[in-house]
Amino acid sequence: MFQKKAKQMFSKDIGIDLGTATVLVYVDGKGIVLNEPSVVAVDKNTDCIAKIGKDAQLMLGRNPGNIEVVRPLRDGVINRYDVTERMIQYFIRRACGSTVIPPRVVICIPTGISDVEQRAVMDAGTNAGARKTYLVAEPVAAAVGAGVDIYSPTGHMIVDIGGGTTDVAVVSLGGIVVSKSIKIAGDKFDEAIMRYVRRKYNVAIGERTAEQIKIRIGAVYEHGEAKTMEVKGRCLVQGLPKVVELSSKEMLEAMMEPITAIFDTICSVIEKTPPELVGDILKNGIILTGGGSLLYGLDRLMADVIEIKTRVAKDPIKCVAMGTGQILQYLDRMPDGVVDLSRIRRSM
């Protein structure tokens, strides 16, 4: 009893949704305490971190020559190991403060990453100050965070659309039966918008502008009344500033390529799913999680095209982080490494 109380006083288990676009940190007993962009500003002269998170994001496209603003994760995996390690360390310290015993940390990973990439994430967590580092597949954490009973003998399909990857998985009895991960998600939506504006209007816009377009008028299903937005960019013909007006109807064309790729992935996963579980999916439907699921009309378009009822989870952006928080209760019964919930009986 004393050891348990001491552990609660001196150590805090935390879960990290280490996303390409955003990092969310869940602290045991407190919930989600941090929600910051995965952006780091590095002083190239000293190799020191200048800003992290929201402060660094504000510098994108506005940084002086001596400051490099980077996103250390690309397509769901570590692109800049040293910067990622320091970013994780910063978020752990902010979330836990000064604890006597370093925390145990659960980090989410896409289903398709290699053993080498998994080891890189584990090492980054450990070197950033974690006492033990655990990895959990994003679709499993998303399912738990969305309120799915993953231990039931019925199948559930989760489509987690993040910033760098889209993970499609069928979960049953605590584990993943079939899954596929593609590097097409929110970032590719932004790139598709940038290409569309360049092709149709001969105007170059930046990543932040494209993201704002996606958030404000991005759609894959027609609104009752089209939304419009004025967009400022640089004319590729004259080289001067130019303002164009975009509508939500134009987004239907702009988004076609990445959305089609996601739908193809869902169909390929269904094709590999055992027939009994396909019946469960038809009954239970598809659950969308992640920031990309908030794209207007995505659930309706998916239901029309794939012919399976589809719904967006409640608070889809936080599902993965909430799932990692609930998984923290199982850490005493598992070695560090990849978390396999199928080996843990549900506590009654």
Short mmCIF file of C-alpha atoms in Angstrom, two decimals:
data_model
loop_
_atom_site.label_atom_id
_atom_site.label_comp_id
_atom_site.label_asym_id
_atom_site.label_seq_id
_atom_site.Cartn_x
_atom_site.Cartn_y
_atom_site.Cartn_z
CA MET A 1 0.00 0.00 0.00
CA PHE A 2 2.83 2.38 0.90
CA GLN A 3 4.61 1.64 -2.38
CA LYS A 4 1.44 2.35 -4.32
CA LYS A 5 0.93 5.69 -2.59
CA ALA A 6 4.58 6.61 -3.05
CA LYS A 7 4.31 5.82 -6.74
CA GLN A 8 1.29 8.10 -7.09
CA MET A 9 3.16 10.89 -5.27
CA PHE A 10 6.47 10.68 -7.08
CA SER A 11 5.69 9.36 -10.55
CA LYS A 12 3.06 10.01 -13.18
CA ASP A 13 2.31 7.69 -16.07
CA ILE A 14 1.60 9.59 -19.26
CA GLY A 15 0.28 8.80 -22.72
CA ILE A 16 1.49 10.68 -25.80
CA ASP A 17 -0.28 10.93 -29.13
CA LEU A 18 2.87 11.74 -31.09
CA GLY A 19 1.24 13.02 -34.25
CA THR A 20 2.78 14.46 -37.38
CA ALA A 21 0.74 17.65 -36.94
CA THR A 22 -0.07 17.73 -33.22
CA VAL A 23 1.16 16.26 -29.94
CA LEU A 24 -1.41 15.52 -27.23
CA VAL A 25 -0.28 14.48 -23.76
CA TYR A 26 -2.48 12.59 -21.29
CA VAL A 27 -1.44 12.47 -17.62
CA ASP A 28 -2.85 9.69 -15.45
CA GLY A 29 -5.45 11.15 -13.11
CA LYS A 30 -5.59 14.51 -14.91
CA GLY A 31 -6.61 13.80 -18.49
CA ILE A 32 -5.27 15.65 -21.52
CA VAL A 33 -3.02 18.45 -20.27
CA LEU A 34 -1.22 19.46 -23.49
CA ASN A 35 -2.34 19.93 -27.08
CA GLU A 36 0.47 21.50 -29.10
CA PRO A 37 1.58 21.55 -32.76
CA SER A 38 4.48 19.20 -33.62
CA VAL A 39 6.67 22.11 -34.67
CA VAL A 40 10.12 23.08 -33.43
CA ALA A 41 12.20 26.19 -34.16
CA VAL A 42 15.96 25.57 -34.10
CA ASP A 43 18.69 28.23 -33.99
CA LYS A 44 21.09 27.06 -36.72
CA ASN A 45 23.99 29.05 -35.26
CA THR A 46 23.89 27.40 -31.84
CA ASP A 47 21.83 24.25 -32.59
CA CYS A 48 19.63 25.21 -29.63
CA ILE A 49 15.85 24.95 -29.53
CA ALA A 50 14.33 28.42 -29.84
CA LYS A 51 10.62 27.62 -29.66
CA ILE A 52 8.42 24.51 -29.46
CA GLY A 53 4.74 23.99 -30.19
CA LYS A 54 2.39 26.91 -30.77
CA ASP A 55 5.15 29.52 -30.49
CA ALA A 56 7.19 27.71 -33.15
CA GLN A 57 4.16 27.30 -35.43
CA LEU A 58 3.63 31.06 -35.45
CA MET A 59 7.11 31.38 -36.97
CA LEU A 60 6.35 29.17 -39.99
CA GLY A 61 7.00 31.15 -43.16
CA ARG A 62 8.12 34.17 -41.13
CA ASN A 63 11.37 32.91 -39.65
CA PRO A 64 14.70 34.74 -40.15
CA GLY A 65 17.61 33.01 -41.87
CA ASN A 66 19.26 31.79 -38.67
CA ILE A 67 16.09 30.07 -37.44
CA GLU A 68 14.95 26.77 -38.97
CA VAL A 69 11.33 25.84 -38.31
CA VAL A 70 10.86 22.10 -38.68
CA ARG A 71 8.25 19.42 -38.19
CA PRO A 72 10.41 16.59 -36.80
CA LEU A 73 7.85 13.93 -37.70
CA ARG A 74 6.87 13.25 -41.29
CA ASP A 75 4.31 10.74 -42.51
CA GLY A 76 3.86 9.39 -38.99
CA VAL A 77 7.54 8.56 -38.36
CA ILE A 78 10.57 10.38 -36.98
CA ASN A 79 12.24 12.54 -39.60
CA ARG A 80 14.62 14.46 -37.31
CA TYR A 81 15.56 12.18 -34.41
CA ASP A 82 17.51 14.70 -32.31
CA VAL A 83 14.79 17.35 -32.58
CA THR A 84 12.05 14.81 -31.84
CA GLU A 85 13.86 13.65 -28.71
CA ARG A 86 14.15 17.20 -27.40
CA MET A 87 10.52 17.92 -28.27
CA ILE A 88 9.31 14.85 -26.35
CA GLN A 89 11.53 15.79 -23.42
CA TYR A 90 10.04 19.30 -23.39
CA PHE A 91 6.46 17.99 -23.39
CA ILE A 92 7.19 15.40 -20.67
CA ARG A 93 8.65 18.09 -18.42
CA ARG A 94 5.72 20.41 -19.05
CA ALA A 95 3.21 17.67 -18.35
CA CYS A 96 4.84 16.17 -15.26
CA GLY A 97 6.88 18.99 -13.81
CA SER A 98 9.71 17.87 -11.53
CA THR A 99 9.00 14.32 -10.36
CA VAL A 100 11.30 12.23 -8.19
CA ILE A 101 10.73 9.11 -10.32
CA PRO A 102 10.69 9.45 -14.14
CA PRO A 103 7.32 8.61 -15.70
CA ARG A 104 6.34 5.57 -17.71
CA VAL A 105 5.27 6.72 -21.17
CA VAL A 106 2.89 5.21 -23.73
CA ILE A 107 3.44 6.51 -27.28
CA CYS A 108 1.15 5.83 -30.24
CA ILE A 109 2.57 4.60 -33.54
CA PRO A 110 1.07 3.93 -37.00
CA THR A 111 0.46 0.27 -37.84
CA GLY A 112 2.73 0.24 -40.88
CA ILE A 113 6.05 1.39 -39.43
CA SER A 114 9.09 -0.89 -39.45
CA ASP A 115 10.88 -2.45 -36.47
CA VAL A 116 13.69 0.07 -36.93
CA GLU A 117 11.21 2.96 -36.81
CA GLN A 118 9.56 1.45 -33.73
CA ARG A 119 12.93 1.24 -32.02
CA ALA A 120 13.64 4.88 -32.92
CA VAL A 121 10.39 5.97 -31.21
CA MET A 122 11.19 3.87 -28.12
CA ASP A 123 14.72 5.23 -27.89
CA ALA A 124 13.46 8.79 -28.31
CA GLY A 125 11.01 8.31 -25.44
CA THR A 126 13.60 6.70 -23.16
CA ASN A 127 16.30 9.26 -23.96
CA ALA A 128 13.78 12.05 -23.36
CA GLY A 129 13.40 10.93 -19.75
CA ALA A 130 10.86 8.09 -19.65
CA ARG A 131 11.49 5.34 -17.09
CA LYS A 132 9.90 2.83 -19.45
CA THR A 133 8.50 3.38 -22.94
CA TYR A 134 5.54 1.49 -24.37
CA LEU A 135 4.20 1.62 -27.91
CA VAL A 136 0.58 1.13 -28.92
CA ALA A 137 -0.93 1.00 -32.40
CA GLU A 138 -2.90 4.15 -33.18
CA PRO A 139 -6.10 2.36 -34.33
CA VAL A 140 -6.25 0.41 -31.05
CA ALA A 141 -5.83 3.57 -28.98
CA ALA A 142 -8.35 5.38 -31.22
CA ALA A 143 -10.89 2.58 -30.76
CA VAL A 144 -10.47 2.63 -26.98
CA GLY A 145 -10.75 6.43 -26.93
CA ALA A 146 -13.89 6.28 -29.09
CA GLY A 147 -15.59 4.04 -26.55
CA VAL A 148 -15.37 0.80 -28.53
CA ASP A 149 -15.33 -2.43 -26.51
CA ILE A 150 -12.25 -3.86 -28.22
CA TYR A 151 -12.45 -7.03 -26.10
CA SER A 152 -15.80 -8.08 -27.52
CA PRO A 153 -15.77 -10.94 -30.06
CA THR A 154 -17.31 -8.66 -32.68
CA GLY A 155 -15.36 -6.71 -35.27
CA HIS A 156 -15.08 -2.93 -35.45
CA MET A 157 -13.47 -0.92 -38.23
CA ILE A 158 -11.50 2.17 -37.24
CA VAL A 159 -10.27 4.73 -39.76
CA ASP A 160 -7.86 7.13 -38.05
CA ILE A 161 -6.97 10.08 -40.30
CA GLY A 162 -4.16 12.05 -38.73
CA GLY A 163 -1.72 14.58 -40.10
CA GLY A 164 0.78 12.24 -41.74
CA THR A 165 -0.91 8.84 -41.95
CA THR A 166 -4.30 7.23 -42.29
CA ASP A 167 -4.58 3.97 -40.36
CA VAL A 168 -7.38 1.57 -41.26
CA ALA A 169 -7.86 -1.41 -38.96
CA VAL A 170 -10.36 -4.05 -37.94
CA VAL A 171 -10.13 -4.74 -34.21
CA SER A 172 -11.59 -7.66 -32.28
CA LEU A 173 -10.81 -9.47 -29.00
CA GLY A 174 -8.31 -6.82 -27.94
CA GLY A 175 -6.14 -6.93 -31.06
CA ILE A 176 -5.85 -5.92 -34.70
CA VAL A 177 -7.10 -8.54 -37.16
CA VAL A 178 -6.37 -6.69 -40.40
CA SER A 179 -4.78 -3.28 -40.90
CA LYS A 180 -3.14 -1.00 -43.41
CA SER A 181 -1.44 2.36 -43.04
CA ILE A 182 -0.90 4.85 -45.85
CA LYS A 183 1.01 8.13 -45.84
CA ILE A 184 -2.00 10.10 -47.08
CA ALA A 185 -3.84 12.22 -44.53
CA GLY A 186 -4.23 15.83 -43.40
CA ASP A 187 -0.89 17.00 -44.81
CA LYS A 188 -1.77 15.59 -48.23
CA PHE A 189 -5.10 17.40 -48.05
CA ASP A 190 -3.16 20.65 -47.61
CA GLU A 191 -0.85 19.79 -50.51
CA ALA A 192 -3.84 18.99 -52.71
CA ILE A 193 -5.32 22.43 -51.97
CA MET A 194 -1.99 24.12 -52.75
CA ARG A 195 -1.76 22.28 -56.09
CA TYR A 196 -5.34 23.17 -56.97
CA VAL A 197 -4.87 26.90 -56.32
CA ARG A 198 -1.60 26.87 -58.26
CA ARG A 199 -3.14 25.00 -61.22
CA LYS A 200 -6.40 26.93 -61.48
CA TYR A 201 -5.39 30.43 -60.42
CA ASN A 202 -1.61 30.52 -60.96
CA VAL A 203 -1.24 31.53 -57.33
CA ALA A 204 1.21 30.08 -54.82
CA ILE A 205 0.02 29.73 -51.23
CA GLY A 206 1.80 28.40 -48.14
CA GLU A 207 1.10 25.40 -45.93
CA ARG A 208 -0.53 27.44 -43.18
CA THR A 209 -2.87 29.13 -45.67
CA ALA A 210 -3.81 25.76 -47.17
CA GLU A 211 -4.55 24.41 -43.71
CA GLN A 212 -6.81 27.36 -42.95
CA ILE A 213 -8.67 26.78 -46.22
CA LYS A 214 -9.14 23.13 -45.28
CA ILE A 215 -10.47 24.00 -41.84
CA ARG A 216 -12.81 26.81 -42.93
CA ILE A 217 -14.24 25.64 -46.27
CA GLY A 218 -12.71 22.19 -46.89
CA ALA A 219 -15.39 19.74 -48.00
CA VAL A 220 -15.94 16.51 -49.90
CA TYR A 221 -19.74 16.78 -49.90
CA GLU A 222 -21.76 19.73 -51.13
CA HIS A 223 -23.03 22.23 -48.58
CA GLY A 224 -26.62 23.36 -48.83
CA GLU A 225 -25.15 26.79 -49.50
CA ALA A 226 -21.54 27.02 -50.68
CA LYS A 227 -19.02 28.64 -48.34
CA THR A 228 -16.40 31.05 -49.68
CA MET A 229 -13.08 32.37 -48.47
CA GLU A 230 -10.67 35.05 -49.70
CA VAL A 231 -7.16 33.70 -50.05
CA LYS A 232 -3.96 35.73 -50.36
CA GLY A 233 -0.97 34.40 -52.25
CA ARG A 234 1.70 35.23 -54.81
CA CYS A 235 0.83 35.40 -58.51
CA LEU A 236 3.14 33.06 -60.42
CA VAL A 237 2.83 35.14 -63.59
CA GLN A 238 3.51 38.64 -62.25
CA GLY A 239 5.27 37.73 -59.02
CA LEU A 240 2.99 40.13 -57.11
CA PRO A 241 0.51 39.56 -54.25
CA LYS A 242 -2.90 38.40 -55.41
CA VAL A 243 -6.24 37.69 -53.75
CA VAL A 244 -8.56 34.96 -55.03
CA GLU A 245 -11.90 33.73 -53.75
CA LEU A 246 -12.32 30.01 -53.22
CA SER A 247 -15.56 28.16 -52.61
CA SER A 248 -16.33 24.92 -50.80
CA LYS A 249 -17.54 23.46 -54.12
CA GLU A 250 -14.03 23.79 -55.52
CA MET A 251 -12.73 21.73 -52.61
CA LEU A 252 -14.67 18.72 -53.92
CA GLU A 253 -12.35 18.67 -56.94
CA ALA A 254 -9.22 19.59 -54.98
CA MET A 255 -9.66 16.75 -52.48
CA MET A 256 -10.56 14.02 -54.96
CA GLU A 257 -7.13 12.38 -55.24
CA PRO A 258 -6.26 11.90 -51.53
CA ILE A 259 -9.82 10.93 -50.58
CA THR A 260 -9.93 8.32 -53.34
CA ALA A 261 -6.67 6.81 -52.03
CA ILE A 262 -8.16 6.54 -48.52
CA PHE A 263 -11.32 4.88 -49.84
CA ASP A 264 -9.22 2.39 -51.84
CA THR A 265 -7.31 1.51 -48.67
CA ILE A 266 -10.53 0.90 -46.73
CA CYS A 267 -11.79 -1.40 -49.50
CA SER A 268 -8.49 -3.34 -49.54
CA VAL A 269 -8.73 -3.90 -45.76
CA ILE A 270 -12.33 -5.10 -46.08
CA GLU A 271 -11.26 -7.54 -48.82
CA LYS A 272 -8.75 -9.13 -46.40
CA THR A 273 -11.16 -9.24 -43.45
CA PRO A 274 -12.66 -12.62 -42.45
CA PRO A 275 -16.31 -12.92 -43.60
CA GLU A 276 -17.66 -13.17 -40.04
CA LEU A 277 -16.06 -9.85 -39.14
CA VAL A 278 -17.28 -8.22 -42.37
CA GLY A 279 -20.81 -8.94 -41.17
CA ASP A 280 -19.99 -7.20 -37.88
CA ILE A 281 -18.64 -4.17 -39.74
CA LEU A 282 -21.81 -3.93 -41.81
CA LYS A 283 -23.80 -3.96 -38.57
CA ASN A 284 -21.55 -1.70 -36.46
CA GLY A 285 -20.40 0.62 -39.25
CA ILE A 286 -17.12 2.46 -39.70
CA ILE A 287 -15.81 4.82 -37.01
CA LEU A 288 -13.76 7.84 -38.10
CA THR A 289 -11.20 9.38 -35.75
CA GLY A 290 -8.38 11.92 -36.08
CA GLY A 291 -8.43 15.52 -37.26
CA GLY A 292 -8.90 14.52 -40.91
CA SER A 293 -12.29 13.02 -40.08
CA LEU A 294 -13.62 16.55 -39.47
CA LEU A 295 -13.47 17.32 -43.20
CA TYR A 296 -17.04 18.33 -44.06
CA GLY A 297 -19.13 15.49 -45.47
CA LEU A 298 -16.44 12.81 -45.29
CA ASP A 299 -18.64 10.44 -43.30
CA ARG A 300 -21.56 10.87 -45.72
CA LEU A 301 -19.40 10.43 -48.80
CA MET A 302 -17.78 7.33 -47.33
CA ALA A 303 -21.17 5.82 -46.53
CA ASP A 304 -22.36 6.53 -50.10
CA VAL A 305 -19.24 5.17 -51.83
CA ILE A 306 -18.40 2.15 -49.65
CA GLU A 307 -22.03 1.46 -48.75
CA ILE A 308 -21.33 0.98 -45.05
CA LYS A 309 -22.79 3.34 -42.47
CA THR A 310 -20.12 5.67 -41.15
CA ARG A 311 -19.92 7.96 -38.16
CA VAL A 312 -17.39 10.39 -36.73
CA ALA A 313 -16.36 9.61 -33.16
CA LYS A 314 -17.14 12.08 -30.42
CA ASP A 315 -14.19 14.48 -30.13
CA PRO A 316 -12.19 12.64 -32.83
CA ILE A 317 -9.01 14.71 -32.41
CA LYS A 318 -8.61 13.52 -28.80
CA CYS A 319 -9.58 9.86 -29.32
CA VAL A 320 -6.03 8.51 -29.62
CA ALA A 321 -4.78 10.47 -26.60
CA MET A 322 -7.80 9.40 -24.53
CA GLY A 323 -7.16 5.81 -25.57
CA THR A 324 -3.54 5.94 -24.42
CA GLY A 325 -4.78 7.29 -21.10
CA GLN A 326 -7.06 4.31 -20.60
CA ILE A 327 -4.30 1.89 -21.63
CA LEU A 328 -2.10 3.20 -18.80
CA GLN A 329 -4.01 0.95 -16.37
CA TYR A 330 -2.51 -2.15 -17.98
CA LEU A 331 1.17 -1.20 -17.73
CA ASP A 332 1.83 -3.09 -14.49
CA ARG A 333 1.05 -6.33 -16.33
CA MET A 334 3.17 -5.74 -19.43
CA PRO A 335 6.86 -5.47 -20.33
CA ASP A 336 7.99 -2.33 -22.10
CA GLY A 337 7.80 -2.47 -25.88
CA VAL A 338 4.78 -2.84 -28.12
CA VAL A 339 1.58 -3.12 -26.07
CA ASP A 340 -0.49 -6.20 -26.96
CA LEU A 341 -3.86 -5.76 -25.29
CA SER A 342 -5.12 -9.07 -26.70
CA ARG A 343 -3.01 -10.80 -24.01
CA ILE A 344 -4.61 -8.87 -21.17
CA ARG A 345 -8.00 -9.97 -19.92
CA ARG A 346 -10.46 -7.17 -19.42
CA SER A 347 -10.75 -6.27 -15.77
CA MET A 348 -14.28 -6.63 -14.50
#
